[in-house]
Each structure stands twice: as structure tokens, then as C-alpha cells.
mmCIF file of C-alpha atoms in Angstrom:
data_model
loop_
_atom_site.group_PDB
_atom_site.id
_atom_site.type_symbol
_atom_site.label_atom_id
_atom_site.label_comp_id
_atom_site.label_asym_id
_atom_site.label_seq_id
_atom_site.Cartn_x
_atom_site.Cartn_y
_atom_site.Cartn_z
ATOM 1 C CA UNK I 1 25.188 7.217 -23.317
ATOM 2 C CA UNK I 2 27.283 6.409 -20.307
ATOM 3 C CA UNK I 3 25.526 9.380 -18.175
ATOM 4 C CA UNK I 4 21.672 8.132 -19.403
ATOM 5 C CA UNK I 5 22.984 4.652 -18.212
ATOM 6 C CA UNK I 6 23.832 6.115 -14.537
ATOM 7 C CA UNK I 7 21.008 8.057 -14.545
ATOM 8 C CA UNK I 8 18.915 5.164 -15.511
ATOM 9 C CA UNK I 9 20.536 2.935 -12.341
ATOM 10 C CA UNK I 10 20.287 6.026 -9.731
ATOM 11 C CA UNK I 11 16.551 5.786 -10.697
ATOM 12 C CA UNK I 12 16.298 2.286 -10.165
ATOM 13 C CA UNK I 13 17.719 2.609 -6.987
ATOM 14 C CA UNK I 14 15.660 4.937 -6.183
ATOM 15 C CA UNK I 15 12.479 3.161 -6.505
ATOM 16 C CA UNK I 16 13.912 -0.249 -4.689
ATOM 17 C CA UNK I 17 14.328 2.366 -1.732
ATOM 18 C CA UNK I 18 10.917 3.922 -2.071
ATOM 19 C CA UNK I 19 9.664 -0.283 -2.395
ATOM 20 C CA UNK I 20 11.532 -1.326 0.776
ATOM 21 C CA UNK I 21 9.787 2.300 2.534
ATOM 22 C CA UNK I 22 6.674 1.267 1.561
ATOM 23 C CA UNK I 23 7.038 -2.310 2.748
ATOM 24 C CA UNK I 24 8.284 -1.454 5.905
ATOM 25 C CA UNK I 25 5.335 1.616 6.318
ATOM 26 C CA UNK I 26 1.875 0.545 8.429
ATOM 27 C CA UNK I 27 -1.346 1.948 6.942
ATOM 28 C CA UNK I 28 -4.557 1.891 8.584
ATOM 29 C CA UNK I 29 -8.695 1.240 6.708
ATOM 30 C CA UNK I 30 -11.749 1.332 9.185
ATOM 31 C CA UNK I 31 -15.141 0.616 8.499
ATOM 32 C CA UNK I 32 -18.261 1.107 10.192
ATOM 33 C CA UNK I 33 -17.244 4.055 11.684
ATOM 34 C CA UNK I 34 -14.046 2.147 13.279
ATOM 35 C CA UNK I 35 -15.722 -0.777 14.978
ATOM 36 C CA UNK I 36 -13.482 -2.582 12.367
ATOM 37 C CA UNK I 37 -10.115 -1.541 11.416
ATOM 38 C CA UNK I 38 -7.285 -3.244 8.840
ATOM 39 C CA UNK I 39 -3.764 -2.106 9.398
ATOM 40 C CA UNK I 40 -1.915 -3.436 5.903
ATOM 41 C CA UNK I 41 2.064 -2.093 4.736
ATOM 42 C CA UNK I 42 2.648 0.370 2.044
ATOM 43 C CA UNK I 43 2.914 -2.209 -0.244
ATOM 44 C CA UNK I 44 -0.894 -3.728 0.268
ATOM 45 C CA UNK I 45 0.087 -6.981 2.650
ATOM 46 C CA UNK I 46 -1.888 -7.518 5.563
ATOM 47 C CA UNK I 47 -0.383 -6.566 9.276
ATOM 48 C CA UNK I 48 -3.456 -6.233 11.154
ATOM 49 C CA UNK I 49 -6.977 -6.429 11.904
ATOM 50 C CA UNK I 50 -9.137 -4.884 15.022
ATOM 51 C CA UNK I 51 -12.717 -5.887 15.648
ATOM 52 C CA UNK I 52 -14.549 -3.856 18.159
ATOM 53 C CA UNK I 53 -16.632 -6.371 20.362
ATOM 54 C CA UNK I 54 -20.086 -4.145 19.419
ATOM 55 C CA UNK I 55 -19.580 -5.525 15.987
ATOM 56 C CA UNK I 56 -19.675 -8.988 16.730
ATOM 57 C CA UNK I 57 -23.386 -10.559 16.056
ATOM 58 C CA UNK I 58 -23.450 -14.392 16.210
ATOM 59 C CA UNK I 59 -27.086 -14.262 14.734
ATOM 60 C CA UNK I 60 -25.491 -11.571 11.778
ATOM 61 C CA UNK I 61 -22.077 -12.713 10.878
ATOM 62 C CA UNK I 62 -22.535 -11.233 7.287
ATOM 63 C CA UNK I 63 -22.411 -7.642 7.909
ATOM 64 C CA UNK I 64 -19.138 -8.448 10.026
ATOM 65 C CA UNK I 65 -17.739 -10.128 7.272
ATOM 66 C CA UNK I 66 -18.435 -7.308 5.189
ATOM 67 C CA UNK I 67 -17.485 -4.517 7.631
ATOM 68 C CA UNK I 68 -13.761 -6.475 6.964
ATOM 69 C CA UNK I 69 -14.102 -6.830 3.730
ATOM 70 C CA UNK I 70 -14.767 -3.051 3.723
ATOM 71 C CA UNK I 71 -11.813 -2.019 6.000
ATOM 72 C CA UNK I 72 -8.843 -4.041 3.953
ATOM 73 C CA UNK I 73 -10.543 -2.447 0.652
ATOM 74 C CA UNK I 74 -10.090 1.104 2.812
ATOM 75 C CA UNK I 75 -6.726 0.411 3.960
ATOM 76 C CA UNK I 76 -5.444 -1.171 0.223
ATOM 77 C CA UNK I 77 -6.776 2.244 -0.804
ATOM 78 C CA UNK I 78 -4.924 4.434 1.299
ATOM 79 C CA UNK I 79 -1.677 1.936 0.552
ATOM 80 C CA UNK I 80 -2.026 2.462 -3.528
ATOM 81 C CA UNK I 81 -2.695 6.338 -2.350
ATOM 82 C CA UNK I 82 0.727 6.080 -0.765
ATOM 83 C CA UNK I 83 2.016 4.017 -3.703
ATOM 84 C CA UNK I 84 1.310 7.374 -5.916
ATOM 85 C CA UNK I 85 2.966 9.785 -3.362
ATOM 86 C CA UNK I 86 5.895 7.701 -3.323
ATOM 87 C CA UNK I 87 6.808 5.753 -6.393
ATOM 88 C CA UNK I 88 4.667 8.312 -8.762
ATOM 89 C CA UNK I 89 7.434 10.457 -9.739
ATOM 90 C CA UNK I 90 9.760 7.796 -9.698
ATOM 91 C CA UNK I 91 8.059 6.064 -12.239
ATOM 92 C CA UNK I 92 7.217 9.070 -14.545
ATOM 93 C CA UNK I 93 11.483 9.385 -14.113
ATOM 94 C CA UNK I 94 12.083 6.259 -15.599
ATOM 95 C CA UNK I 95 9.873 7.553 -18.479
ATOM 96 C CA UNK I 96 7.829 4.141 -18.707
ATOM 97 C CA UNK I 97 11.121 2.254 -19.536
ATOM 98 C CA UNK I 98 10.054 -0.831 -20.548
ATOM 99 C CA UNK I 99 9.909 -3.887 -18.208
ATOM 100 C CA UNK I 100 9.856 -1.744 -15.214
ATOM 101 C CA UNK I 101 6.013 -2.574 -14.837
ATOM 102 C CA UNK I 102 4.511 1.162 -15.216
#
């Protein structure tokens, strides 16, 4: 019982490290071929945005808007991508342990 119990804490320490990694790792989303780009952490928060000046229309602020909208969705995709990679077998470790959110 003692051993399951270490095990058990070596995998939660595990995934806090793989957590703080993906907090502290930049991934990038474009859209419209990269005239908008969305740099957000591991972890799905928000770092960064870049708006090439071709894709600013005062007359069609809408498809901007959307070319944003598009490029966090990209980059929150490649984040929960990264999510998988790195706190996938972790998770399937802790063998859905309950409270643990998996």
C-alpha cells in the first residue's frame, strides 16, 4: 500500500511539472494565411496577437474580427494538441484517479 501511495505522489508530481511546462511553453495559431497570428501558452492563456496591416479594413472590420477569432481557436488547438503530448500519459498513469479532473 505504502509503494501505490509513492507511486501515486511521483505521478502527481509529475503532472504539476508537465502543468508548470506547459504554462511556461509559447504556441502559435494564424489565420488567413498568417496576416493574423495568436501566440497563447501551453496551457490555453493568451500571450500574443499579430495583425498584418493588409488585414486591416476600416469599411470591413468583421472579417478581421473573425480572422482573430479564427487564429486564438488555431492556437487553443495546437495548445490542447500539446496538452495530449504532454499530460496524456500522465493522466492514463494516474488511471483516472478520482478528483484529478481526467
Amino acid at each position: 500500500m505504502q509503494q501505490l501511495l509513492q507511486q501515486a505522489q511521483k505521478m502527481q508530481q509529475d503532472l504539476a511539472r508537465a502543468q508548470e511546462e506547459l504554462a511556461a511553453t509559447l504556441v502559435d495559431g494564424q489565420a488567413g494565411g498568417g496576416l493574423v497570428k495568436a501566440t497563447v501558452t501551453g496551457s490555453g492563456e493568451l500571450r500574443g496577437l499579430e495583425i498584418d496591416p493588409k488585414a486591416v479594413d476600416p469599411e470591413d472590420t468583421e472579417t478581421l474580427a473573425d480572422l482573430i477569432v479564427a487564429a486564438v481557436q488555431a492556437a487553443n488547438e495546437n495548445a490542447q494538441q500539446l496538452q495530449q503530448t504532454k499530460l496524456g500519459p500522465l493522466a492514463q498513469g494516474m488511471g483516472g484517479m478520482p478528483g484529478l479532473g481526467f
